PDB file of C-alpha atoms in Angstrom:
ATOM      1  CA  UNK A   1     -31.613  -6.860 -21.569  1.00 43.00           C
ATOM      2  CA  UNK A   2     -28.289  -5.851 -19.780  1.00 49.00           C
ATOM      3  CA  UNK A   3     -25.627  -6.684 -22.282  1.00 55.00           C
ATOM      4  CA  UNK A   4     -23.434  -3.457 -22.059  1.00 59.00           C
ATOM      5  CA  UNK A   5     -22.731  -1.695 -25.265  1.00 57.00           C
ATOM      6  CA  UNK A   6     -19.515   0.056 -23.991  1.00 58.00           C
ATOM      7  CA  UNK A   7     -21.182   3.459 -24.276  1.00 56.00           C
ATOM      8  CA  UNK A   8     -20.895   5.909 -21.539  1.00 49.00           C
ATOM      9  CA  UNK A   9     -23.968   5.222 -19.254  1.00 50.00           C
ATOM     10  CA  UNK A  10     -26.805   7.620 -19.297  1.00 47.00           C
ATOM     11  CA  UNK A  11     -27.349   7.229 -15.522  1.00 54.00           C
ATOM     12  CA  UNK A  12     -25.236   9.520 -13.778  1.00 50.00           C
ATOM     13  CA  UNK A  13     -24.540  10.018  -9.946  1.00 52.00           C
ATOM     14  CA  UNK A  14     -23.316  13.556 -10.159  1.00 50.00           C
ATOM     15  CA  UNK A  15     -25.159  15.240  -7.185  1.00 54.00           C
ATOM     16  CA  UNK A  16     -21.925  17.050  -5.948  1.00 66.00           C
ATOM     17  CA  UNK A  17     -18.490  16.378  -7.751  1.00 83.00           C
ATOM     18  CA  UNK A  18     -16.249  14.593  -5.299  1.00 88.00           C
ATOM     19  CA  UNK A  19     -13.189  16.797  -4.404  1.00 89.00           C
ATOM     20  CA  UNK A  20      -9.831  15.116  -5.135  1.00 91.00           C
ATOM     21  CA  UNK A  21      -7.206  15.405  -2.654  1.00 91.00           C
ATOM     22  CA  UNK A  22      -3.680  15.979  -4.037  1.00 92.00           C
ATOM     23  CA  UNK A  23      -2.673  12.645  -2.842  1.00 92.00           C
ATOM     24  CA  UNK A  24      -5.270  11.019  -5.064  1.00 91.00           C
ATOM     25  CA  UNK A  25      -4.472  12.884  -8.343  1.00 92.00           C
ATOM     26  CA  UNK A  26      -2.451  10.131  -9.697  1.00 92.00           C
ATOM     27  CA  UNK A  27      -5.054   7.445  -9.116  1.00 92.00           C
ATOM     28  CA  UNK A  28      -7.735   9.869 -10.797  1.00 93.00           C
ATOM     29  CA  UNK A  29      -5.340  10.355 -13.762  1.00 94.00           C
ATOM     30  CA  UNK A  30      -5.021   6.654 -14.180  1.00 95.00           C
ATOM     31  CA  UNK A  31      -8.964   6.312 -14.036  1.00 95.00           C
ATOM     32  CA  UNK A  32      -9.300   9.077 -16.482  1.00 95.00           C
ATOM     33  CA  UNK A  33      -6.984   7.130 -18.971  1.00 96.00           C
ATOM     34  CA  UNK A  34      -9.012   4.000 -18.300  1.00 97.00           C
ATOM     35  CA  UNK A  35     -12.351   5.843 -19.033  1.00 95.00           C
ATOM     36  CA  UNK A  36     -10.895   7.541 -22.020  1.00 96.00           C
ATOM     37  CA  UNK A  37      -9.578   4.394 -23.578  1.00 96.00           C
ATOM     38  CA  UNK A  38     -12.854   2.492 -22.846  1.00 95.00           C
ATOM     39  CA  UNK A  39     -15.112   5.269 -24.148  1.00 93.00           C
ATOM     40  CA  UNK A  40     -13.208   5.779 -27.383  1.00 95.00           C
ATOM     41  CA  UNK A  41     -13.082   2.000 -27.990  1.00 96.00           C
ATOM     42  CA  UNK A  42     -16.447   1.018 -26.636  1.00 94.00           C
ATOM     43  CA  UNK A  43     -15.123  -1.287 -24.052  1.00 94.00           C
ATOM     44  CA  UNK A  44     -17.546  -1.880 -21.137  1.00 92.00           C
ATOM     45  CA  UNK A  45     -15.944  -1.521 -17.886  1.00 94.00           C
ATOM     46  CA  UNK A  46     -16.867  -1.030 -14.089  1.00 93.00           C
ATOM     47  CA  UNK A  47     -14.571   0.473 -11.438  1.00 92.00           C
ATOM     48  CA  UNK A  48     -14.577  -1.691  -8.389  1.00 90.00           C
ATOM     49  CA  UNK A  49     -12.500  -1.779  -5.143  1.00 88.00           C
ATOM     50  CA  UNK A  50     -11.596   1.249  -3.051  1.00 89.00           C
ATOM     51  CA  UNK A  51     -12.144   3.923  -5.849  1.00 90.00           C
ATOM     52  CA  UNK A  52     -15.682   2.462  -6.371  1.00 87.00           C
ATOM     53  CA  UNK A  53     -16.296   2.893  -2.712  1.00 86.00           C
ATOM     54  CA  UNK A  54     -15.243   6.529  -2.864  1.00 88.00           C
ATOM     55  CA  UNK A  55     -17.737   7.127  -5.562  1.00 85.00           C
ATOM     56  CA  UNK A  56     -20.585   5.277  -3.785  1.00 81.00           C
ATOM     57  CA  UNK A  57     -20.077   7.223  -0.428  1.00 83.00           C
ATOM     58  CA  UNK A  58     -19.238  10.535  -2.234  1.00 84.00           C
ATOM     59  CA  UNK A  59     -15.860  11.226  -0.453  1.00 87.00           C
ATOM     60  CA  UNK A  60     -12.367   9.885   0.047  1.00 90.00           C
ATOM     61  CA  UNK A  61     -12.487   7.804   3.174  1.00 87.00           C
ATOM     62  CA  UNK A  62      -8.832   6.845   2.230  1.00 88.00           C
ATOM     63  CA  UNK A  63      -6.562   7.226  -0.661  1.00 90.00           C
ATOM     64  CA  UNK A  64      -6.697   4.301  -3.084  1.00 89.00           C
ATOM     65  CA  UNK A  65      -3.352   2.792  -4.341  1.00 88.00           C
ATOM     66  CA  UNK A  66      -4.685   1.884  -7.616  1.00 92.00           C
ATOM     67  CA  UNK A  67      -7.743   1.659  -9.991  1.00 94.00           C
ATOM     68  CA  UNK A  68      -9.433  -1.661  -9.854  1.00 92.00           C
ATOM     69  CA  UNK A  69     -11.764  -2.549 -12.625  1.00 94.00           C
ATOM     70  CA  UNK A  70     -13.513  -5.380 -14.671  1.00 92.00           C
ATOM     71  CA  UNK A  71     -13.580  -4.947 -18.366  1.00 94.00           C
ATOM     72  CA  UNK A  72     -15.258  -6.767 -21.356  1.00 94.00           C
ATOM     73  CA  UNK A  73     -12.538  -9.497 -21.913  1.00 92.00           C
ATOM     74  CA  UNK A  74     -13.718  -9.655 -25.508  1.00 94.00           C
ATOM     75  CA  UNK A  75     -11.996  -6.332 -25.993  1.00 95.00           C
ATOM     76  CA  UNK A  76      -8.765  -7.297 -24.207  1.00 94.00           C
ATOM     77  CA  UNK A  77      -6.335  -6.728 -26.984  1.00 95.00           C
ATOM     78  CA  UNK A  78      -7.893  -3.304 -27.865  1.00 96.00           C
ATOM     79  CA  UNK A  79      -7.734  -2.251 -24.131  1.00 96.00           C
ATOM     80  CA  UNK A  80      -4.134  -3.487 -23.629  1.00 96.00           C
ATOM     81  CA  UNK A  81      -2.816  -1.962 -26.817  1.00 97.00           C
ATOM     82  CA  UNK A  82      -4.422   1.394 -26.117  1.00 97.00           C
ATOM     83  CA  UNK A  83      -3.064   1.532 -22.540  1.00 97.00           C
ATOM     84  CA  UNK A  84       0.385   0.715 -23.853  1.00 97.00           C
ATOM     85  CA  UNK A  85       0.101   3.480 -26.252  1.00 97.00           C
ATOM     86  CA  UNK A  86      -0.436   5.884 -23.524  1.00 96.00           C
ATOM     87  CA  UNK A  87       2.815   4.686 -22.019  1.00 97.00           C
ATOM     88  CA  UNK A  88       1.692   2.106 -19.533  1.00 97.00           C
ATOM     89  CA  UNK A  89       3.784  -1.011 -19.027  1.00 94.00           C
ATOM     90  CA  UNK A  90       1.882  -4.172 -18.766  1.00 92.00           C
ATOM     91  CA  UNK A  91       2.405  -7.323 -16.639  1.00 89.00           C
ATOM     92  CA  UNK A  92       0.608 -10.192 -15.192  1.00 83.00           C
ATOM     93  CA  UNK A  93       0.373 -10.644 -11.371  1.00 77.00           C
ATOM     94  CA  UNK A  94      -0.601 -13.919  -9.759  1.00 68.00           C
ATOM     95  CA  UNK A  95      -0.005 -14.931  -6.209  1.00 61.00           C
ATOM     96  CA  UNK A  96       0.105 -18.569  -5.170  1.00 59.00           C
ATOM     97  CA  UNK A  97      -3.164 -19.189  -3.346  1.00 54.00           C
ATOM     98  CA  UNK A  98      -4.935 -16.424  -5.046  1.00 55.00           C
ATOM     99  CA  UNK A  99      -8.755 -17.093  -5.095  1.00 53.00           C
ATOM    100  CA  UNK A 100      -9.605 -14.576  -7.645  1.00 55.00           C
ATOM    101  CA  UNK A 101      -9.936 -15.192 -11.396  1.00 50.00           C
ATOM    102  CA  UNK A 102      -6.725 -15.928 -13.411  1.00 61.00           C
ATOM    103  CA  UNK A 103      -3.744 -13.496 -13.178  1.00 68.00           C
ATOM    104  CA  UNK A 104      -4.426  -9.865 -12.544  1.00 79.00           C
ATOM    105  CA  UNK A 105      -3.423  -7.597 -15.393  1.00 89.00           C
ATOM    106  CA  UNK A 106      -1.306  -4.788 -14.033  1.00 90.00           C
ATOM    107  CA  UNK A 107      -0.635  -1.547 -15.898  1.00 95.00           C
ATOM    108  CA  UNK A 108       1.780   1.080 -14.518  1.00 94.00           C
ATOM    109  CA  UNK A 109       2.846   4.482 -15.737  1.00 95.00           C
ATOM    110  CA  UNK A 110       4.728   6.662 -13.162  1.00 92.00           C
ATOM    111  CA  UNK A 111       2.519   6.631 -10.085  1.00 86.00           C
ATOM    112  CA  UNK A 112      -0.682   5.613 -12.103  1.00 91.00           C
ATOM    113  CA  UNK A 113      -1.551   2.054 -11.428  1.00 92.00           C
ATOM    114  CA  UNK A 114      -4.570   0.175 -13.208  1.00 95.00           C
ATOM    115  CA  UNK A 115      -5.371  -3.347 -12.252  1.00 93.00           C
ATOM    116  CA  UNK A 116      -7.829  -5.094 -14.477  1.00 93.00           C
ATOM    117  CA  UNK A 117      -9.760  -8.327 -14.617  1.00 90.00           C
ATOM    118  CA  UNK A 118     -11.472  -9.615 -17.718  1.00 90.00           C
ATOM    119  CA  UNK A 119     -15.261 -10.409 -17.341  1.00 92.00           C
ATOM    120  CA  UNK A 120     -18.119 -11.253 -19.613  1.00 92.00           C
ATOM    121  CA  UNK A 121     -20.858  -8.709 -19.864  1.00 91.00           C
ATOM    122  CA  UNK A 122     -24.100 -10.702 -20.379  1.00 90.00           C
ATOM    123  CA  UNK A 123     -27.856 -10.671 -20.054  1.00 89.00           C
ATOM    124  CA  UNK A 124     -27.428 -12.067 -16.615  1.00 89.00           C
ATOM    125  CA  UNK A 125     -24.931  -9.557 -15.405  1.00 90.00           C
ATOM    126  CA  UNK A 126     -21.088  -9.416 -15.090  1.00 91.00           C
ATOM    127  CA  UNK A 127     -19.685 -13.058 -15.149  1.00 92.00           C
ATOM    128  CA  UNK A 128     -16.210 -14.119 -14.273  1.00 84.00           C
ATOM    129  CA  UNK A 129     -14.441 -17.187 -13.402  1.00 80.00           C
ATOM    130  CA  UNK A 130     -13.151 -17.913  -9.969  1.00 78.00           C
ATOM    131  CA  UNK A 131     -11.111 -20.971  -8.866  1.00 75.00           C
ATOM    132  CA  UNK A 132     -12.238 -22.521  -5.637  1.00 78.00           C
ATOM    133  CA  UNK A 133      -9.485 -21.951  -2.977  1.00 73.00           C
ATOM    134  CA  UNK A 134      -8.068 -25.311  -1.950  1.00 78.00           C
ATOM    135  CA  UNK A 135      -4.796 -25.014   0.008  1.00 79.00           C
ATOM    136  CA  UNK A 136      -1.888 -26.675  -1.545  1.00 82.00           C
ATOM    137  CA  UNK A 137      -3.338 -27.146  -4.871  1.00 80.00           C
ATOM    138  CA  UNK A 138      -2.157 -24.722  -7.924  1.00 76.00           C
ATOM    139  CA  UNK A 139      -4.634 -22.302  -9.248  1.00 71.00           C
ATOM    140  CA  UNK A 140      -4.646 -24.026 -12.665  1.00 75.00           C
ATOM    141  CA  UNK A 141      -5.708 -27.390 -11.198  1.00 83.00           C
ATOM    142  CA  UNK A 142      -8.474 -26.013  -8.894  1.00 80.00           C
ATOM    143  CA  UNK A 143     -12.215 -26.424  -9.932  1.00 85.00           C
ATOM    144  CA  UNK A 144     -13.684 -23.324 -11.480  1.00 83.00           C
ATOM    145  CA  UNK A 145     -16.901 -21.636 -10.874  1.00 84.00           C
ATOM    146  CA  UNK A 146     -18.687 -18.500 -12.593  1.00 86.00           C
ATOM    147  CA  UNK A 147     -19.437 -15.718 -10.227  1.00 86.00           C
ATOM    148  CA  UNK A 148     -22.282 -13.479 -11.422  1.00 88.00           C
ATOM    149  CA  UNK A 149     -22.715  -9.974 -10.440  1.00 87.00           C
ATOM    150  CA  UNK A 150     -26.520  -9.839 -11.271  1.00 88.00           C
ATOM    151  CA  UNK A 151     -27.701  -7.271 -13.802  1.00 85.00           C
ATOM    152  CA  UNK A 152     -29.532  -5.128 -11.402  1.00 82.00           C
ATOM    153  CA  UNK A 153     -26.301  -4.718  -9.361  1.00 82.00           C
ATOM    154  CA  UNK A 154     -24.036  -4.430 -12.556  1.00 84.00           C
ATOM    155  CA  UNK A 155     -25.800  -1.450 -14.082  1.00 83.00           C
ATOM    156  CA  UNK A 156     -23.355   1.336 -14.805  1.00 85.00           C
ATOM    157  CA  UNK A 157     -23.310   4.608 -12.863  1.00 83.00           C
ATOM    158  CA  UNK A 158     -21.148   7.583 -13.606  1.00 86.00           C
ATOM    159  CA  UNK A 159     -19.343   9.315 -10.732  1.00 87.00           C
ATOM    160  CA  UNK A 160     -17.706  12.673 -10.938  1.00 87.00           C
ATOM    161  CA  UNK A 161     -14.325  12.942  -9.367  1.00 90.00           C
ATOM    162  CA  UNK A 162     -13.341  16.704  -9.623  1.00 85.00           C
ATOM    163  CA  UNK A 163     -14.032  17.034 -13.404  1.00 85.00           C
ATOM    164  CA  UNK A 164     -13.356  13.355 -14.293  1.00 88.00           C
ATOM    165  CA  UNK A 165     -16.018  10.885 -15.106  1.00 87.00           C
ATOM    166  CA  UNK A 166     -15.563   7.316 -13.904  1.00 88.00           C
ATOM    167  CA  UNK A 167     -17.978   4.427 -14.434  1.00 89.00           C
ATOM    168  CA  UNK A 168     -18.619   2.297 -11.494  1.00 86.00           C
ATOM    169  CA  UNK A 169     -21.409   0.213 -10.103  1.00 82.00           C
ATOM    170  CA  UNK A 170     -24.679   1.708  -8.719  1.00 77.00           C
ATOM    171  CA  UNK A 171     -24.384   2.492  -5.228  1.00 68.00           C
ATOM    172  CA  UNK A 172     -27.582   1.072  -3.952  1.00 65.00           C
ATOM    173  CA  UNK A 173     -28.952  -1.616  -6.272  1.00 56.00           C
ATOM    174  CA  UNK A 174     -31.824  -2.216  -3.968  1.00 48.00           C
ATOM    175  CA  UNK A 175     -33.286   1.318  -4.887  1.00 52.00           C
ATOM    176  CA  UNK A 176     -33.466   0.054  -8.457  1.00 50.00           C
ATOM    177  CA  UNK A 177     -35.921  -2.639  -7.564  1.00 46.00           C
ATOM    178  CA  UNK A 178     -38.310  -0.262  -5.883  1.00 43.00           C
TER     179      UNK A 178
END
């Protein structure tokens, strides 16, 4: 059964720690804050986006501008409150024509930027709603579908950036099927 407990995963991808360039330190600090808050409060999360790609390929191919992550939406209030306690300001960002689920939760402290989307961590995997893109129709009037990242692809993996652990998705889910 996949339902994630929010515990730090036992699977660890730490063959070699990924060296962190100076330009990426603020993003790694933001990832550290997210990891700490989620670990202490048993909030399941997965880093996605460019930082997840860095973890999967084992090197910085470019410097990410933020930390993108999915988190267990049932723990939204806890997560928001704890990040605010760390000094992050919170806003909702939504662009007209946005095809992604609901407004993005945007947290900023100095140069540390975290962008979060709530999701449901279920037996099937990680589920999140997405509105079908229909030009000229506001997002709240669009039909909604559930996207599912299947459980085999949603299993957590811990990557080591310098000395900081970050939970992401496994880099090659097909290996898990063999």
